[in-house]
CSV table of C-alpha atoms in Angstrom, one decimal:
chain,number,residue,atom,x,y,z
A,1,UNK,CA,0.0,0.0,0.0
A,2,UNK,CA,1.0,3.6,-0.1
A,3,UNK,CA,3.3,3.9,2.9
A,4,UNK,CA,4.5,1.7,5.8
A,5,UNK,CA,4.4,4.6,8.3
A,6,UNK,CA,7.4,2.8,10.0
A,7,UNK,CA,5.3,0.7,12.3
A,8,UNK,CA,4.0,-2.9,12.5
A,9,UNK,CA,0.6,-3.3,11.0
A,10,UNK,CA,-1.7,-6.1,10.1
A,11,UNK,CA,-2.0,-5.1,6.5
A,12,UNK,CA,1.5,-3.9,5.8
A,13,UNK,CA,3.7,-6.2,7.9
A,14,UNK,CA,6.4,-5.7,10.5
A,15,UNK,CA,8.0,-2.5,9.3
A,16,UNK,CA,8.6,-1.2,12.8
A,17,UNK,CA,10.6,-4.3,13.7
A,18,UNK,CA,12.5,-4.2,10.5
A,19,UNK,CA,13.6,-0.6,11.0
A,20,UNK,CA,14.7,-1.0,14.6
A,21,UNK,CA,16.1,-4.6,14.4
A,22,UNK,CA,17.6,-4.5,10.9
A,23,UNK,CA,17.8,-1.1,9.2
A,24,UNK,CA,19.2,1.0,12.0
A,25,UNK,CA,21.8,-1.6,13.0
A,26,UNK,CA,22.9,-1.9,9.4
A,27,UNK,CA,23.4,1.8,9.0
A,28,UNK,CA,25.3,2.0,12.3
A,29,UNK,CA,27.5,-0.8,11.1
A,30,UNK,CA,28.2,0.8,7.7
A,31,UNK,CA,28.5,4.5,8.6
A,32,UNK,CA,30.2,6.7,11.3
A,33,UNK,CA,27.2,6.8,13.6
A,34,UNK,CA,27.0,6.8,17.4
A,35,UNK,CA,25.4,3.5,18.3
A,36,UNK,CA,23.6,4.8,21.4
A,37,UNK,CA,19.9,5.8,22.0
A,38,UNK,CA,20.7,9.4,23.0
A,39,UNK,CA,22.2,10.0,19.6
A,40,UNK,CA,19.3,8.4,17.6
A,41,UNK,CA,17.0,11.3,16.8
A,42,UNK,CA,13.9,11.2,14.6
A,43,UNK,CA,12.6,14.0,12.4
A,44,UNK,CA,9.7,14.1,10.1
A,45,UNK,CA,6.9,16.3,8.7
A,46,UNK,CA,3.4,15.3,7.8
A,47,UNK,CA,3.4,11.5,7.3
A,48,UNK,CA,6.9,11.4,8.6
A,49,UNK,CA,5.9,13.5,11.5
A,50,UNK,CA,3.4,10.8,12.6
A,51,UNK,CA,6.1,8.2,12.0
A,52,UNK,CA,8.6,10.1,14.2
A,53,UNK,CA,6.2,10.3,17.1
A,54,UNK,CA,5.0,6.7,16.7
A,55,UNK,CA,8.5,5.3,16.6
A,56,UNK,CA,9.6,7.4,19.7
A,57,UNK,CA,6.6,6.3,21.7
A,58,UNK,CA,6.8,2.6,20.6
A,59,UNK,CA,10.6,2.4,21.1
A,60,UNK,CA,11.3,4.9,23.9
A,61,UNK,CA,14.5,3.2,25.0
A,62,UNK,CA,15.9,3.0,21.4
A,63,UNK,CA,15.5,6.6,20.3
A,64,UNK,CA,16.7,9.8,22.0
A,65,UNK,CA,14.3,12.4,20.5
A,66,UNK,CA,11.5,13.1,18.1
A,67,UNK,CA,11.0,16.3,16.2
A,68,UNK,CA,7.4,16.1,15.0
A,69,UNK,CA,6.5,18.6,12.3
A,70,UNK,CA,2.8,19.0,11.3
A,71,UNK,CA,2.1,15.3,11.8
A,72,UNK,CA,-0.7,13.3,10.2
A,73,UNK,CA,-3.5,12.9,12.8
A,74,UNK,CA,-2.0,11.9,16.2
A,75,UNK,CA,-5.4,12.0,17.9
A,76,UNK,CA,-8.3,10.4,16.1
A,77,UNK,CA,-10.9,12.7,17.6
A,78,UNK,CA,-9.3,15.0,15.0
A,79,UNK,CA,-8.9,12.6,12.1
A,80,UNK,CA,-8.8,15.6,9.8
A,81,UNK,CA,-12.2,17.2,10.6
A,82,UNK,CA,-13.8,13.9,11.7
A,83,UNK,CA,-14.1,12.4,15.2
A,84,UNK,CA,-14.0,8.7,14.2
A,85,UNK,CA,-15.4,7.7,17.7
A,86,UNK,CA,-18.3,10.1,18.0
A,87,UNK,CA,-19.3,11.1,14.4
A,88,UNK,CA,-21.5,8.7,12.4
A,89,UNK,CA,-20.6,10.1,9.0
A,90,UNK,CA,-17.2,11.4,7.7
A,91,UNK,CA,-18.7,13.6,5.0
A,92,UNK,CA,-21.2,15.8,6.8
A,93,UNK,CA,-21.7,17.9,9.9
A,94,UNK,CA,-25.4,17.8,11.1
A,95,UNK,CA,-26.6,21.4,11.7
A,96,UNK,CA,-30.2,20.6,12.4
A,97,UNK,CA,-33.0,18.3,11.3
A,98,UNK,CA,-32.8,19.5,7.7
A,99,UNK,CA,-29.4,21.0,7.1
A,100,UNK,CA,-25.9,19.7,7.0
A,101,UNK,CA,-22.4,21.0,6.1
A,102,UNK,CA,-19.6,19.3,4.2
A,103,UNK,CA,-16.4,18.4,6.0
A,104,UNK,CA,-13.4,19.9,4.4
A,105,UNK,CA,-10.2,17.9,3.9
A,106,UNK,CA,-7.8,20.5,2.4
A,107,UNK,CA,-7.9,24.3,2.7
A,108,UNK,CA,-5.6,27.3,2.0
A,109,UNK,CA,-3.9,29.1,4.8
A,110,UNK,CA,-6.6,31.8,4.7
A,111,UNK,CA,-9.4,29.2,5.1
A,112,UNK,CA,-10.7,28.5,1.6
A,113,UNK,CA,-11.7,24.8,1.3
A,114,UNK,CA,-10.1,23.2,-1.7
A,115,UNK,CA,-11.8,19.8,-1.5
A,116,UNK,CA,-14.0,17.9,0.9
A,117,UNK,CA,-13.7,14.5,2.6
A,118,UNK,CA,-16.5,13.3,0.3
A,119,UNK,CA,-14.6,14.4,-2.8
A,120,UNK,CA,-11.4,12.8,-1.7
A,121,UNK,CA,-13.1,9.5,-0.7
A,122,UNK,CA,-14.8,9.2,-4.1
A,123,UNK,CA,-11.6,10.1,-5.9
A,124,UNK,CA,-9.8,7.3,-4.0
A,125,UNK,CA,-12.6,4.9,-4.7
A,126,UNK,CA,-12.1,5.6,-8.4
A,127,UNK,CA,-8.3,5.2,-8.2
A,128,UNK,CA,-8.5,1.7,-6.8
A,129,UNK,CA,-10.8,-0.8,-5.1
A,130,UNK,CA,-10.1,-2.5,-1.7
A,131,UNK,CA,-7.9,0.3,-0.4
A,132,UNK,CA,-5.6,0.2,-3.4
A,133,UNK,CA,-5.9,3.9,-4.3
A,134,UNK,CA,-2.2,4.4,-3.3
A,135,UNK,CA,-3.5,7.6,-1.8
A,136,UNK,CA,-4.0,9.2,1.7
A,137,UNK,CA,-7.2,7.5,3.1
A,138,UNK,CA,-6.2,4.2,1.7
A,139,UNK,CA,-2.7,4.5,3.3
A,140,UNK,CA,-4.2,5.3,6.7
A,141,UNK,CA,-6.6,2.4,6.6
A,142,UNK,CA,-3.8,0.0,5.6
A,143,UNK,CA,-1.6,1.1,8.4
A,144,UNK,CA,-4.1,1.5,11.2
A,145,UNK,CA,-6.9,-0.9,10.4
A,146,UNK,CA,-7.7,-4.6,10.4
A,147,UNK,CA,-7.5,-7.1,7.6
A,148,UNK,CA,-10.9,-7.9,6.1
A,149,UNK,CA,-12.2,-11.3,5.1
A,150,UNK,CA,-11.1,-10.6,1.5
A,151,UNK,CA,-7.5,-10.0,2.6
A,152,UNK,CA,-7.6,-6.3,2.2
A,153,UNK,CA,-7.8,-3.4,4.7
A,154,UNK,CA,-11.3,-2.8,6.1
A,155,UNK,CA,-12.4,0.8,5.2
A,156,UNK,CA,-12.9,3.1,8.1
A,157,UNK,CA,-15.9,4.6,6.3
A,158,UNK,CA,-17.9,3.8,3.2
A,159,UNK,CA,-16.3,5.8,0.4
A,160,UNK,CA,-19.7,6.5,-1.3
A,161,UNK,CA,-21.8,7.3,1.7
A,162,UNK,CA,-19.3,8.4,4.4
A,163,UNK,CA,-20.8,6.0,7.0
A,164,UNK,CA,-18.2,5.3,9.7
A,165,UNK,CA,-17.5,1.7,10.7
A,166,UNK,CA,-17.2,2.0,14.4
A,167,UNK,CA,-15.6,-1.5,14.7
A,168,UNK,CA,-12.6,-0.3,12.6
A,169,UNK,CA,-12.4,2.9,14.6
A,170,UNK,CA,-12.2,0.9,17.9
A,171,UNK,CA,-9.6,-1.4,16.3
A,172,UNK,CA,-7.4,1.5,15.4
A,173,UNK,CA,-7.6,3.0,18.9
A,174,UNK,CA,-7.1,-0.3,20.7
A,175,UNK,CA,-4.1,-1.3,18.6
A,176,UNK,CA,-2.1,1.8,19.5
A,177,UNK,CA,-2.5,3.9,16.3
A,178,UNK,CA,-4.2,6.8,18.0
A,179,UNK,CA,-1.0,8.1,19.4
A,180,UNK,CA,-2.6,10.4,22.0
A,181,UNK,CA,-4.6,7.5,23.4
A,182,UNK,CA,-1.5,5.3,23.3
A,183,UNK,CA,0.6,7.8,25.2
A,184,UNK,CA,-2.1,8.4,27.8
A,185,UNK,CA,-2.8,4.7,28.3
A,186,UNK,CA,0.9,3.9,28.8
A,187,UNK,CA,2.1,7.1,30.5
A,188,UNK,CA,3.0,5.5,33.8
A,189,UNK,CA,5.8,3.6,32.2
A,190,UNK,CA,6.3,5.7,29.0
A,191,UNK,CA,6.3,9.2,30.6
A,192,UNK,CA,9.7,8.9,32.3
A,193,UNK,CA,11.3,7.5,29.1
A,194,UNK,CA,10.3,10.3,26.8
A,195,UNK,CA,11.2,13.3,29.1
A,196,UNK,CA,13.2,15.8,27.1
A,197,UNK,CA,12.5,13.9,23.8
A,198,UNK,CA,9.3,15.3,22.3
A,199,UNK,CA,9.2,18.4,20.2
A,200,UNK,CA,6.0,19.3,18.2
A,201,UNK,CA,5.5,21.9,15.5
A,202,UNK,CA,2.4,22.9,13.5
A,203,UNK,CA,1.1,25.9,11.6
A,204,UNK,CA,-2.2,27.3,13.0
A,205,UNK,CA,-3.8,27.0,9.6
A,206,UNK,CA,-2.4,23.7,8.5
A,207,UNK,CA,-3.8,22.8,5.1
A,208,UNK,CA,-5.3,19.5,6.4
A,209,UNK,CA,-6.3,20.7,9.9
A,210,UNK,CA,-3.5,18.6,11.3
A,211,UNK,CA,-2.9,21.3,14.0
A,212,UNK,CA,-6.1,20.3,15.7
A,213,UNK,CA,-4.8,16.9,16.7
A,214,UNK,CA,-1.5,18.5,17.9
A,215,UNK,CA,-3.6,20.8,20.2
A,216,UNK,CA,-5.3,17.7,21.6
A,217,UNK,CA,-2.0,16.1,22.3
A,218,UNK,CA,-0.8,19.2,24.0
A,219,UNK,CA,-3.9,19.3,26.2
A,220,UNK,CA,-3.0,15.7,27.3
A,221,UNK,CA,0.6,16.5,27.8
A,222,UNK,CA,-0.1,19.6,30.0
A,223,UNK,CA,-2.4,17.5,32.2
A,224,UNK,CA,0.1,14.7,32.8
A,225,UNK,CA,1.6,13.9,36.2
A,226,UNK,CA,4.2,11.4,37.5
A,227,UNK,CA,5.9,12.8,35.5
A,228,UNK,CA,4.5,16.0,34.1
A,229,UNK,CA,5.4,16.0,30.4
A,230,UNK,CA,8.1,18.5,29.3
A,231,UNK,CA,7.1,18.1,25.6
A,232,UNK,CA,7.7,21.3,23.6
A,233,UNK,CA,5.0,22.7,21.3
A,234,UNK,CA,5.7,25.4,18.8
A,235,UNK,CA,3.0,26.9,16.6
A,236,UNK,CA,3.3,29.0,13.5
A,237,UNK,CA,1.0,32.1,13.7
A,238,UNK,CA,-0.7,33.7,12.0
A,239,UNK,CA,-2.0,31.8,8.9
A,240,UNK,CA,0.9,29.4,8.7
A,241,UNK,CA,0.1,26.3,6.5
A,242,UNK,CA,1.3,22.8,6.1
A,243,UNK,CA,4.7,23.8,4.7
A,244,UNK,CA,5.6,26.1,7.6
A,245,UNK,CA,8.9,25.5,9.3
A,246,UNK,CA,10.0,27.1,12.6
A,247,UNK,CA,13.6,27.3,11.6
A,248,UNK,CA,16.0,26.9,8.7
A,249,UNK,CA,17.3,23.4,8.2
A,250,UNK,CA,20.7,24.6,9.4
A,251,UNK,CA,19.2,25.9,12.6
A,252,UNK,CA,17.3,22.6,13.1
A,253,UNK,CA,20.5,20.6,12.8
A,254,UNK,CA,22.2,22.9,15.4
A,255,UNK,CA,19.3,22.5,17.8
A,256,UNK,CA,19.1,18.7,17.4
A,257,UNK,CA,22.9,18.5,17.9
A,258,UNK,CA,22.6,20.7,21.0
A,259,UNK,CA,19.9,18.3,22.4
A,260,UNK,CA,22.1,15.3,21.7
A,261,UNK,CA,25.1,17.0,23.4
A,262,UNK,CA,22.9,17.9,26.4
A,263,UNK,CA,21.9,14.3,26.8
A,264,UNK,CA,25.3,12.8,26.3
A,265,UNK,CA,26.0,10.3,29.1
A,266,UNK,CA,28.8,11.1,31.5
A,267,UNK,CA,32.0,9.6,30.2
A,268,UNK,CA,31.0,9.7,26.6
A,269,UNK,CA,33.0,12.4,24.9
A,270,UNK,CA,30.7,14.3,22.6
A,271,UNK,CA,33.6,16.3,21.1
A,272,UNK,CA,34.5,13.3,18.9
A,273,UNK,CA,31.5,14.0,16.6
A,274,UNK,CA,32.0,17.8,16.5
A,275,UNK,CA,33.7,18.2,13.2
């Protein structure tokens, strides 16, 4: 399907295991890389932003930091503009007994809707049946969802009607793909392991409303105890869209390097990689 999202999934296979157990050790064997958790940092935007957070949460002892830029939905009450647990239909917002509004899926940074969830769903339905559109909704369902009786991902919603399959939504949550729920459910053991490691970034007018799920994750993080999360949240305002970056890439590299240096264990000379 469209993307592995760097995690184990029923439809795509054990990509998470392959990265941690095979790919990273291979790279560390072949290149001049510090083979320690404090030096393994993850960075990603959009799809890769979701991946960076998922890998840090799922492998907190293996990675030393995640820089999560405008990630794909990390809280499924904000799956774009849809709450997959409470809404019954992904396409429409009920406004009364006779009136509904369409849910947008992409917008401009000044708020103009470019296409709706209904339009994207039907577009993907035309591109390929059984989740084989090789596009966004199909990618999410392949990563997060269960395998159907036909051997293909079970759709989260009907691409023609928008009716949400609550069983699929529950599966996604209970199998750890709603990252806010996963972090909250495991905070007692996970929290101490991710202190100083989580850095979030989003524009306040993200093209796909991805900032809404980041806000939800921040609400959770600010309410944590034992330990209280020290996750960093940086927002681009005003009217910053999906391509917004808080710094230049050179500045980012310097900040990531500084974080690695700050967390270098006693006795490990960080100067050997300053060149």
